[in-house]
Amino acid sequence: MITTGLILHTFPLSRILLLSSTLSLTYSLSIFNQISNPSIFLFNTLISSFASNNRTHIAFSLYSQILTDKTLKPNNFTYPSLFKACGSHPWLHHGRSLHTHVLKFLEPTIDHFVQASLVNFYSKFGNLGLSRFLFNQINKPDLATWNSILAAYANPNITGTSSTTSIDEDTTSLSIEAMFLFNEMQLSKIRPNEVTFVALISACTNLVALNQGSWAHTYILRKNLNLNRFVITSLIDMYAKCGCLTFANQLFDQIPEKDTLCYNVMIRGFAIHGYGHQALGLFNRMKLAGIQPDDITFVVVMYACAHVGLVEDGYQCFYSIKEVHGIEPKLEHYGCLVDLLGRAGRLEEAKETIFAMPMKPNAVLWRSLLGASSVHGNLELGELALKNLIELEPETSGSYVLLSNMYAKINRWDDVKRVRKVMKDLGVNKMPGSSLVEIDGALHEFLMGDKTHPNSKEIYLKLEDISRRLNTNGYKPITKEVLFDIEEEEKEDALNYHSERLAIAFALIAISNSSVPIRIIKNLRVCGDCHESTKLISKIYKREIIVRDRNRFHHFRGGTCSCLNYW
């Protein structure tokens, strides 16, 4: 290029800059620094390349040169790559300043790429309201802009709350909005692509909306869209989290070149269904295939071990993070170790892990210890965990309820009242348990003692039938976790009207085909009584019942549960 004079022409010069920037930072900048009057086109080329290759500081340095050069002015091609680079820490706070520059330097009619990058940036910044406002200002959004707003709602970066419950509620409502937006997109005659469906399938996953997720899968196949690794991984995640683990595994086996992300999603699928041995087997396959595990891999493998009591395997996995793979364990890995030990009843070791770890424990670790203390009846440790939780998350109701359960089990009703008074004084409201059941693509929600459903009369008649048949088959109610100092008979009545019991009764009425599984989604952990009664219901009515609670799946068949009473 030097000998032929091509180096003096902008376009071929931009190509050599683009290529060299991906190979050698020093070489690329040495070429650029020899250009006497680089055009904005050449600046944009290098900014885009450096931003895409995680050289964000160089990209912003070049942008600063544009601002100080009186002959240059940033244009529509300058900003999209910079906004993309601002999508993660520590550059996140620069995005708002860039937005002011957009308003200052560009014409009022900003092109779609800049608009889409603004929509995308503010969603990652955690300001979904502003992201939606900017989207609504766009006349006839193109595909890139639609994909940006869909991704923002399907995978929200929710900030400003430490309450897990409120995060779940926000995620649900935002995922519903994502599905409404997709319908609007179809009405606008914009044809979706693979990126669109990754967002849509993520929304279906959040809602556990199997029918809608299956429709999206069918659409992709019918329109011959590219079933790339991102699409197929999102489908695997959706089917696994909607209870169709076998189908998720079949899709996984069809991937010709599996990467770390694919393995992580499938291992997590096995983990949430309680198939710890299969998860470990897949992890070993991953290592044999030469695929390097990452931080998330160890989290999902340890999660799988914790949910089936594979303590030694989980321990081995934790210590291999640093010893074998050279990765420094993070807070999430210590959290998994505490959960692993706590579920196995090794509460002192779990507590020692929390106090010995090199970073400050967060609410998740203390909540794991509190949950384990509740299951294994260690009141002293439970009180210690709650004390620390109140300092970190005073507004989260679940922590108080767990300790109340512990007091209720040993009939310490004065302490139950004391905990409830603390909740009242702090303005903390107990999140009601709710259960969803999907019938013909529609989700029906039930609360405890709910009588708002149109079929309420039939549901309660069915509940009476269920209760009668349970008693005939030797059902003994587990009343220890009822948080009221009332007679045993009243406690038994309260248990009969738990939300999942109502959802199961409705499903038995609405789904006549006994070969179709009943799928229940619960927002809280399944209580001991509902777990035992559901096992019996599956046997009495000869129905498969799949319950996804806050932590995992329970597959009830023939009077047994896949968790083997370890959950």
Coordinates of C-alpha atoms in Angstrom, one line a residue:
M1 CA 0.0 0.0 0.0
I2 CA 2.9 2.3 0.7
T3 CA 4.7 1.6 -2.6
T4 CA 1.6 1.9 -4.7
G5 CA 0.3 5.0 -3.0
L6 CA -2.9 3.4 -1.7
I7 CA -1.9 4.5 1.8
L8 CA -2.9 8.0 0.8
H9 CA -6.5 7.0 0.1
T10 CA -9.1 7.0 2.9
F11 CA -10.9 3.8 2.3
P12 CA -8.0 1.4 1.8
L13 CA -6.3 3.1 4.7
S14 CA -9.3 2.5 6.9
R15 CA -9.1 -1.2 6.0
I16 CA -5.5 -1.6 7.0
L17 CA -6.3 0.3 10.3
L18 CA -9.2 -2.0 11.0
L19 CA -7.1 -5.1 10.4
S20 CA -4.0 -4.0 12.3
S21 CA -6.1 -2.8 15.3
T22 CA -7.3 -6.4 15.9
L23 CA -3.7 -7.7 15.7
S24 CA -1.4 -5.1 17.3
L25 CA -2.5 -2.0 19.2
T26 CA 1.0 -0.4 18.9
Y27 CA 1.2 -1.0 15.1
S28 CA -2.2 0.3 14.4
L29 CA -1.6 3.5 16.4
S30 CA 1.8 4.0 14.7
I31 CA 0.1 4.0 11.3
F32 CA -2.7 6.3 12.5
N33 CA -0.2 8.8 14.1
Q34 CA 1.6 9.2 10.7
I35 CA -1.6 10.5 9.0
S36 CA -1.4 14.2 8.8
N37 CA -5.1 15.1 8.7
P38 CA -7.1 12.0 9.6
S39 CA -10.8 12.3 8.6
I40 CA -13.7 11.6 10.9
F41 CA -14.2 8.4 8.9
L42 CA -10.8 7.1 10.0
F43 CA -11.3 8.1 13.6
N44 CA -14.7 6.2 13.6
T45 CA -13.0 3.1 12.1
L46 CA -10.5 2.9 14.9
I47 CA -13.0 3.9 17.7
S48 CA -15.3 1.1 16.5
S49 CA -12.5 -1.5 16.4
F50 CA -11.0 -0.6 19.8
A51 CA -14.4 -0.5 21.4
S52 CA -15.3 -3.9 20.0
N53 CA -12.0 -5.4 21.3
N54 CA -12.4 -4.1 24.9
R55 CA -9.9 -1.3 24.3
T56 CA -12.4 1.2 25.6
H57 CA -9.8 3.6 27.1
I58 CA -8.2 3.9 23.7
A59 CA -11.6 4.5 22.0
F60 CA -12.4 7.3 24.4
S61 CA -8.9 8.8 24.0
L62 CA -9.5 9.0 20.2
Y63 CA -12.9 10.5 20.8
S64 CA -11.3 13.2 23.0
Q65 CA -8.9 14.0 20.0
I66 CA -12.0 14.5 17.8
L67 CA -13.4 17.0 20.3
T68 CA -10.2 19.0 20.6
D69 CA -9.7 19.1 16.8
K70 CA -11.4 22.3 15.4
T71 CA -11.7 20.7 11.9
L72 CA -13.5 17.6 13.0
K73 CA -17.0 17.0 14.3
P74 CA -18.4 13.6 15.5
N75 CA -21.2 12.2 13.4
N76 CA -23.8 9.4 13.5
F77 CA -21.1 6.7 13.1
T78 CA -19.1 7.9 16.1
Y79 CA -21.5 7.1 18.9
P80 CA -23.0 3.6 18.5
S81 CA -19.7 1.8 19.2
L82 CA -19.0 4.2 22.2
F83 CA -22.4 3.6 23.7
K84 CA -21.8 -0.2 23.3
A85 CA -18.5 0.2 25.1
C86 CA -20.3 2.1 27.9
G87 CA -22.6 -0.9 28.5
S88 CA -20.5 -2.3 31.3
H89 CA -18.5 -1.1 34.3
P90 CA -16.3 0.9 34.8
W91 CA -17.5 2.9 31.7
L92 CA -21.2 2.8 32.5
H93 CA -21.3 6.4 33.9
H94 CA -19.8 7.9 30.7
G95 CA -22.9 7.0 28.7
R96 CA -25.0 9.9 30.0
S97 CA -22.3 12.4 29.1
L98 CA -22.2 10.9 25.6
H99 CA -25.9 11.4 25.4
T100 CA -25.5 15.2 25.9
H101 CA -22.9 15.1 23.2
V102 CA -25.3 13.5 20.8
L103 CA -27.8 16.3 21.5
K104 CA -25.1 18.9 21.0
F105 CA -23.3 17.6 17.9
L106 CA -25.9 15.7 15.9
E107 CA -28.9 17.0 14.0
P108 CA -32.3 16.6 15.6
T109 CA -33.1 13.7 13.2
I110 CA -30.7 11.1 14.7
D111 CA -30.4 7.9 12.7
H112 CA -31.7 4.6 13.9
F113 CA -28.4 3.2 14.9
V114 CA -27.7 6.0 17.4
Q115 CA -31.3 5.8 18.7
A116 CA -31.0 2.0 19.1
S117 CA -27.7 2.4 20.9
L118 CA -29.2 4.9 23.3
V119 CA -32.2 2.6 24.0
N120 CA -29.7 -0.3 24.6
F121 CA -27.4 1.8 26.8
Y122 CA -30.1 3.0 29.2
S123 CA -31.5 -0.4 29.6
K124 CA -28.1 -1.7 30.7
F125 CA -27.7 1.4 32.9
G126 CA -30.8 0.2 34.7
N127 CA -33.0 3.1 33.5
L128 CA -35.6 1.1 31.6
G129 CA -38.2 4.0 31.9
L130 CA -35.9 6.4 29.9
S131 CA -35.0 3.6 27.5
R132 CA -38.7 3.1 26.8
F133 CA -39.3 6.9 26.5
L134 CA -36.5 7.1 23.9
F135 CA -38.0 4.2 22.0
N136 CA -41.4 5.8 21.9
Q137 CA -39.9 8.9 20.3
I138 CA -38.7 6.9 17.3
N139 CA -40.9 7.1 14.2
K140 CA -41.1 3.6 12.6
P141 CA -38.4 1.8 14.6
D142 CA -36.3 -0.6 12.5
L143 CA -35.4 -4.1 13.4
A144 CA -32.2 -3.2 15.4
T145 CA -34.3 -0.8 17.6
W146 CA -37.0 -3.3 18.2
N147 CA -34.4 -5.9 19.2
S148 CA -32.9 -3.4 21.6
I149 CA -36.1 -2.7 23.5
L150 CA -37.2 -6.3 23.5
A151 CA -33.8 -7.4 25.0
A152 CA -34.2 -4.6 27.6
Y153 CA -37.5 -5.9 28.8
A154 CA -36.7 -9.6 28.5
N155 CA -33.3 -9.3 30.3
P156 CA -33.7 -6.3 32.6
N157 CA -30.9 -4.9 34.6
I158 CA -33.0 -4.2 37.7
T159 CA -31.4 -1.9 40.2
G160 CA -32.5 0.1 43.3
T161 CA -33.9 -2.9 45.2
S162 CA -32.4 -5.5 47.4
S163 CA -35.6 -7.5 47.8
T164 CA -35.5 -10.7 45.8
T165 CA -39.3 -10.9 45.8
S166 CA -39.7 -7.5 44.2
I167 CA -37.1 -8.4 41.6
D168 CA -39.1 -11.5 40.7
E169 CA -42.3 -9.4 40.4
D170 CA -40.5 -6.8 38.2
T171 CA -39.0 -9.5 36.0
T172 CA -42.4 -11.1 35.5
S173 CA -44.2 -7.8 34.6
L174 CA -41.4 -6.8 32.3
S175 CA -41.4 -10.1 30.5
I176 CA -45.1 -9.8 29.9
E177 CA -44.4 -6.3 28.5
A178 CA -41.8 -7.9 26.2
M179 CA -44.4 -10.2 24.8
F180 CA -46.8 -7.3 24.2
L181 CA -44.0 -5.4 22.4
F182 CA -43.3 -8.4 20.2
N183 CA -47.0 -8.4 19.2
E184 CA -46.7 -4.7 18.3
M185 CA -43.6 -5.5 16.3
Q186 CA -45.5 -8.1 14.3
L187 CA -48.3 -5.6 13.6
S188 CA -45.7 -3.1 12.4
K189 CA -44.7 -5.6 9.7
I190 CA -41.1 -5.8 10.9
R191 CA -39.9 -9.3 10.3
P192 CA -38.1 -10.7 13.4
N193 CA -34.7 -12.3 13.2
E194 CA -32.6 -14.6 15.5
V195 CA -31.8 -11.7 17.9
T196 CA -35.5 -11.0 18.3
F197 CA -36.2 -14.6 19.2
V198 CA -33.4 -14.8 21.8
A199 CA -35.1 -11.9 23.6
L200 CA -38.6 -13.4 23.2
I201 CA -37.6 -16.9 24.4
S202 CA -35.9 -15.3 27.4
A203 CA -39.2 -13.6 28.2
C204 CA -41.1 -16.9 27.9
T205 CA -38.4 -18.5 30.2
N206 CA -39.0 -15.8 32.9
L207 CA -42.7 -16.4 32.7
V208 CA -42.4 -20.2 32.4
A209 CA -44.7 -19.8 29.4
L210 CA -44.1 -23.2 27.7
N211 CA -46.8 -22.8 25.0
Q212 CA -45.5 -19.4 23.9
G213 CA -41.9 -20.6 23.9
S214 CA -42.8 -23.7 21.8
W215 CA -44.6 -21.4 19.4
A216 CA -41.4 -19.3 19.0
H217 CA -39.4 -22.5 18.4
T218 CA -41.9 -23.6 15.7
Y219 CA -41.8 -20.1 14.1
I220 CA -38.0 -20.2 13.8
L221 CA -38.1 -23.6 12.1
R222 CA -41.0 -22.7 9.9
K223 CA -39.3 -19.4 8.7
N224 CA -35.9 -21.2 8.2
L225 CA -34.2 -18.8 10.6
N226 CA -30.7 -19.6 11.6
L227 CA -30.7 -21.8 14.7
N228 CA -27.4 -20.4 15.9
R229 CA -25.9 -21.2 19.3
F230 CA -27.5 -18.2 21.0
V231 CA -31.0 -19.2 19.8
I232 CA -30.6 -22.9 20.6
T233 CA -29.0 -22.1 24.0
S234 CA -32.0 -19.9 24.9
L235 CA -34.3 -22.7 23.7
I236 CA -32.5 -25.2 25.9
D237 CA -32.8 -22.9 28.9
M238 CA -36.5 -22.3 28.2
Y239 CA -37.4 -25.9 27.9
A240 CA -35.4 -26.9 31.0
K241 CA -37.0 -24.1 33.1
C242 CA -40.4 -25.0 31.8
G243 CA -40.0 -28.6 33.0
C244 CA -39.3 -30.2 29.7
L245 CA -35.8 -31.4 30.6
T246 CA -35.7 -34.4 28.1
F247 CA -36.5 -32.1 25.2
A248 CA -33.9 -29.6 26.4
N249 CA -31.3 -32.4 26.5
Q250 CA -32.2 -33.5 23.0
L251 CA -31.7 -30.0 21.7
F252 CA -28.3 -29.9 23.5
D253 CA -27.2 -33.1 21.8
Q254 CA -28.0 -31.6 18.4
I255 CA -25.5 -28.8 18.8
P256 CA -22.4 -29.7 16.6
E257 CA -19.9 -27.4 18.3
K258 CA -20.8 -26.8 21.9
D259 CA -19.2 -23.9 23.9
T260 CA -19.0 -23.1 27.6
L261 CA -22.4 -21.2 27.5
C262 CA -24.2 -24.3 26.0
Y263 CA -22.7 -26.6 28.7
N264 CA -23.5 -24.1 31.5
V265 CA -27.2 -23.9 30.5
M266 CA -27.6 -27.7 30.2
I267 CA -25.8 -28.3 33.5
R268 CA -28.1 -25.8 35.2
G269 CA -31.1 -27.5 33.6
F270 CA -30.1 -30.8 35.3
A271 CA -29.3 -28.9 38.5
I272 CA -32.7 -27.2 38.9
H273 CA -34.5 -30.6 38.3
G274 CA -32.4 -32.3 41.0
Y275 CA -30.4 -34.5 38.7
G276 CA -27.0 -33.9 40.3
H277 CA -25.3 -37.0 38.9
Q278 CA -26.2 -36.1 35.4
A279 CA -25.0 -32.6 35.9
L280 CA -21.6 -33.9 37.2
G281 CA -21.5 -36.3 34.2
L282 CA -22.0 -33.5 31.8
F283 CA -19.3 -31.4 33.6
N284 CA -16.8 -34.2 33.1
R285 CA -17.8 -34.5 29.4
M286 CA -17.2 -30.8 29.1
K287 CA -13.7 -31.1 30.5
L288 CA -12.9 -34.2 28.3
A289 CA -14.0 -32.2 25.2
G290 CA -11.4 -29.5 26.1
I291 CA -14.0 -26.8 26.9
Q292 CA -12.7 -24.4 29.5
P293 CA -15.2 -23.9 32.4
D294 CA -15.8 -20.4 33.6
D295 CA -17.1 -18.8 36.8
I296 CA -20.7 -19.7 36.0
T297 CA -19.8 -23.4 35.3
F298 CA -18.6 -23.9 38.9
V299 CA -21.7 -22.1 40.3
V300 CA -24.1 -24.4 38.4
V301 CA -22.1 -27.6 39.2
M302 CA -22.0 -26.8 42.9
Y303 CA -25.7 -25.9 42.8
A304 CA -26.4 -29.3 41.4
C305 CA -24.4 -31.0 44.1
A306 CA -26.1 -29.0 46.8
H307 CA -29.6 -30.1 45.7
V308 CA -28.9 -33.8 45.9
G309 CA -26.4 -33.9 48.8
L310 CA -23.3 -34.6 46.9
V311 CA -21.2 -32.8 49.5
E312 CA -17.7 -34.3 48.7
D313 CA -18.2 -33.7 44.9
G314 CA -19.2 -30.1 45.6
Y315 CA -16.2 -29.6 47.9
Q316 CA -13.9 -31.0 45.2
C317 CA -15.4 -28.7 42.6
F318 CA -15.0 -25.7 44.9
Y319 CA -11.3 -26.4 45.6
S320 CA -10.6 -27.1 41.9
I321 CA -11.6 -23.6 41.0
K322 CA -8.3 -22.2 42.1
E323 CA -6.1 -25.2 42.5
V324 CA -6.8 -26.7 39.0
H325 CA -8.2 -23.9 36.9
G326 CA -6.4 -20.9 38.4
I327 CA -9.6 -18.9 39.0
E328 CA -10.0 -17.0 42.2
P329 CA -13.3 -18.1 43.9
K330 CA -15.9 -15.3 44.0
L331 CA -18.7 -14.5 46.4
E332 CA -21.1 -16.7 44.4
H333 CA -18.8 -19.7 44.8
Y334 CA -18.6 -19.3 48.6
G335 CA -22.4 -18.9 48.6
C336 CA -22.7 -22.3 46.8
L337 CA -20.4 -23.8 49.3
V338 CA -22.4 -22.5 52.3
D339 CA -25.6 -23.8 50.6
L340 CA -24.0 -27.2 50.0
L341 CA -22.9 -27.6 53.6
G342 CA -26.1 -26.1 55.1
R343 CA -28.5 -28.4 53.2
A344 CA -26.4 -31.4 54.3
G345 CA -26.8 -30.3 57.9
R346 CA -23.1 -29.4 58.4
L347 CA -24.1 -26.0 59.8
E348 CA -21.0 -25.3 61.8
E349 CA -18.8 -25.8 58.7
A350 CA -21.2 -23.5 56.8
K351 CA -20.9 -20.8 59.5
E352 CA -17.1 -21.2 59.6
T353 CA -17.0 -20.8 55.8
I354 CA -18.9 -17.5 56.1
F355 CA -16.5 -16.1 58.7
A356 CA -13.3 -17.4 57.0
M357 CA -14.0 -16.1 53.4
P358 CA -11.9 -13.3 52.2
M359 CA -14.8 -11.0 51.3
K360 CA -17.7 -9.6 53.2
P361 CA -20.7 -12.0 53.1
N362 CA -23.9 -10.8 51.4
A363 CA -27.5 -11.4 52.1
V364 CA -27.6 -14.5 49.9
L365 CA -25.1 -16.3 52.2
W366 CA -26.9 -15.4 55.4
R367 CA -30.2 -16.4 53.8
S368 CA -28.8 -19.8 52.9
L369 CA -27.6 -20.3 56.5
L370 CA -31.0 -19.2 57.8
G371 CA -32.8 -21.6 55.5
A372 CA -30.5 -24.5 56.5
S373 CA -31.0 -23.6 60.2
S374 CA -34.7 -23.7 59.7
V375 CA -34.6 -27.1 58.0
H376 CA -32.3 -28.7 60.6
G377 CA -33.8 -26.9 63.6
N378 CA -30.7 -24.9 64.7
L379 CA -32.5 -22.0 66.4
E380 CA -29.3 -20.3 67.7
L381 CA -27.7 -20.2 64.2
G382 CA -31.0 -19.1 62.7
E383 CA -31.2 -16.1 65.0
L384 CA -27.6 -15.2 64.2
A385 CA -28.3 -15.4 60.4
L386 CA -31.5 -13.2 60.8
K387 CA -29.6 -10.6 62.8
N388 CA -27.1 -10.2 59.9
L389 CA -29.9 -10.3 57.3
I390 CA -31.9 -7.5 59.0
E391 CA -28.8 -5.3 58.7
L392 CA -28.4 -6.0 55.0
E393 CA -32.1 -6.4 53.9
P394 CA -34.5 -5.2 56.6
E395 CA -37.4 -5.1 54.1
T396 CA -37.2 -8.8 52.9
S397 CA -40.1 -10.6 54.4
G398 CA -38.9 -14.2 53.7
S399 CA -36.1 -14.0 56.3
Y400 CA -38.5 -13.2 59.1
V401 CA -40.9 -15.9 58.0
L402 CA -38.2 -18.5 58.1
L403 CA -37.4 -17.7 61.7
S404 CA -41.1 -17.6 62.6
N405 CA -41.4 -21.1 61.2
M406 CA -38.7 -22.2 63.4
Y407 CA -40.4 -20.8 66.5
A408 CA -43.7 -22.2 65.4
K409 CA -42.3 -25.7 65.1
I410 CA -41.4 -25.7 68.8
N411 CA -44.5 -23.9 69.9
R412 CA -42.7 -20.7 70.9
W413 CA -45.7 -18.5 70.0
D414 CA -44.5 -15.4 72.0
D415 CA -41.4 -15.4 69.8
V416 CA -43.5 -15.8 66.7
K417 CA -45.5 -12.7 67.8
R418 CA -42.3 -10.8 68.5
V419 CA -40.9 -11.5 65.0
R420 CA -44.3 -10.4 63.5
K421 CA -44.2 -7.2 65.6
V422 CA -40.6 -6.4 64.3
M423 CA -42.0 -6.9 60.7
K424 CA -44.9 -4.6 61.5
D425 CA -42.7 -1.9 63.0
L426 CA -40.4 -2.0 60.0
G427 CA -43.3 -1.9 57.6
V428 CA -42.5 -5.4 56.1
N429 CA -45.4 -7.3 54.6
K430 CA -45.3 -11.0 54.2
M431 CA -45.4 -11.9 50.5
P432 CA -48.4 -14.2 50.0
G433 CA -47.7 -17.6 48.4
S434 CA -49.1 -17.9 44.9
S435 CA -49.2 -20.7 42.4
L436 CA -49.7 -20.6 38.6
V437 CA -51.0 -23.3 36.4
E438 CA -51.0 -23.2 32.6
I439 CA -54.1 -24.5 30.9
D440 CA -54.3 -24.2 27.1
G441 CA -51.7 -21.5 27.0
A442 CA -53.4 -19.4 29.7
L443 CA -51.9 -18.9 33.1
H444 CA -54.3 -19.1 36.1
E445 CA -53.0 -17.7 39.4
F446 CA -54.2 -18.8 42.9
L447 CA -53.5 -17.4 46.4
M448 CA -54.1 -19.2 49.7
G449 CA -57.8 -19.5 50.2
D450 CA -58.5 -17.8 46.9
K451 CA -62.2 -17.6 45.8
T452 CA -61.8 -15.2 42.9
H453 CA -61.5 -17.7 40.1
P454 CA -64.5 -18.0 37.8
N455 CA -64.5 -21.8 38.5
S456 CA -64.2 -21.3 42.3
K457 CA -67.2 -23.4 43.2
E458 CA -66.1 -26.4 41.2
I459 CA -62.5 -26.0 42.6
Y460 CA -63.7 -26.2 46.2
L461 CA -65.9 -29.2 45.5
K462 CA -62.8 -30.9 44.0
L463 CA -60.7 -29.9 47.1
E464 CA -63.3 -31.7 49.2
D465 CA -62.9 -34.8 47.0
I466 CA -59.1 -34.5 47.2
S467 CA -59.2 -34.1 51.0
R468 CA -61.5 -37.1 51.4
R469 CA -59.3 -39.4 49.2
L470 CA -56.1 -38.2 50.9
N471 CA -57.5 -39.2 54.3
T472 CA -58.6 -42.6 53.0
N473 CA -55.0 -43.2 51.8
G474 CA -53.4 -42.4 55.2
Y475 CA -52.6 -38.8 54.8
K476 CA -51.3 -37.1 58.0
P477 CA -51.2 -33.3 57.8
I478 CA -47.8 -31.7 58.8
T479 CA -49.0 -28.7 60.8
K480 CA -45.7 -27.6 62.4
E481 CA -45.2 -24.7 59.9
V482 CA -48.6 -23.1 60.3
L483 CA -47.8 -19.7 61.8
F484 CA -50.8 -19.4 64.1
D485 CA -51.4 -20.6 67.6
I486 CA -54.7 -22.3 66.7
E487 CA -56.2 -25.8 67.2
E488 CA -54.9 -28.7 65.1
E489 CA -58.2 -29.0 63.2
E490 CA -58.0 -25.3 62.1
K491 CA -54.4 -25.8 61.0
E492 CA -55.4 -28.7 58.9
D493 CA -58.1 -26.6 57.2
A494 CA -55.5 -23.9 56.5
L495 CA -53.2 -26.4 54.8
N496 CA -56.1 -27.6 52.6
Y497 CA -56.4 -24.1 51.0
H498 CA -52.7 -23.5 50.2
S499 CA -52.3 -22.0 46.7
E500 CA -50.7 -25.1 45.0
R501 CA -53.6 -27.3 46.4
L502 CA -56.1 -24.9 44.6
A503 CA -54.0 -24.9 41.4
I504 CA -53.9 -28.8 41.4
A505 CA -57.6 -29.0 42.0
F506 CA -58.3 -26.7 39.1
A507 CA -55.9 -28.6 36.8
L508 CA -57.5 -31.9 37.7
I509 CA -60.8 -30.4 36.5
A510 CA -59.5 -28.6 33.5
I511 CA -57.1 -31.2 32.1
S512 CA -59.0 -34.4 31.4
N513 CA -56.2 -36.1 29.5
S514 CA -54.4 -38.0 32.3
S515 CA -51.2 -38.3 30.1
V516 CA -50.7 -34.5 30.1
P517 CA -48.6 -33.4 33.1
I518 CA -49.9 -30.8 35.5
R519 CA -47.4 -28.0 35.7
I520 CA -47.5 -25.7 38.7
I521 CA -45.3 -22.6 39.2
K522 CA -44.9 -21.5 42.8
N523 CA -43.3 -18.2 44.0
L524 CA -42.1 -19.6 47.4
R525 CA -40.5 -22.8 48.6
V526 CA -42.9 -25.7 48.7
C527 CA -43.9 -26.4 52.4
G528 CA -43.5 -29.9 53.9
D529 CA -47.2 -30.6 54.0
C530 CA -47.9 -29.7 50.4
H531 CA -44.9 -31.7 49.3
E532 CA -46.3 -34.8 51.0
S533 CA -49.9 -34.3 49.9
T534 CA -48.8 -33.8 46.3
K535 CA -47.0 -37.1 46.3
L536 CA -50.1 -38.8 47.4
I537 CA -52.3 -36.9 44.9
S538 CA -50.0 -38.0 42.1
K539 CA -50.6 -41.6 43.2
I540 CA -54.4 -41.4 43.9
Y541 CA -55.3 -39.6 40.6
K542 CA -52.5 -41.3 38.5
R543 CA -51.2 -38.0 37.3
E544 CA -47.7 -36.6 36.8
I545 CA -47.5 -33.2 38.6
I546 CA -44.5 -31.0 38.0
V547 CA -44.0 -28.2 40.5
R548 CA -41.4 -25.5 40.1
D549 CA -40.9 -23.7 43.4
R550 CA -38.5 -20.9 44.2
N551 CA -35.4 -23.2 44.1
R552 CA -36.0 -26.1 41.9
F553 CA -38.4 -28.6 40.2
H554 CA -40.3 -31.4 41.9
H555 CA -41.5 -34.2 39.6
F556 CA -44.3 -36.1 41.4
R557 CA -45.2 -39.5 40.0
G558 CA -46.8 -42.5 41.6
G559 CA -46.5 -41.2 45.1
T560 CA -42.8 -40.2 44.9
C561 CA -40.9 -37.0 44.2
S562 CA -37.8 -36.7 42.1
C563 CA -36.1 -34.7 45.0
L564 CA -36.2 -37.8 47.2
N565 CA -37.3 -35.4 50.1
Y566 CA -34.0 -33.5 49.8
W567 CA -34.8 -29.9 48.9

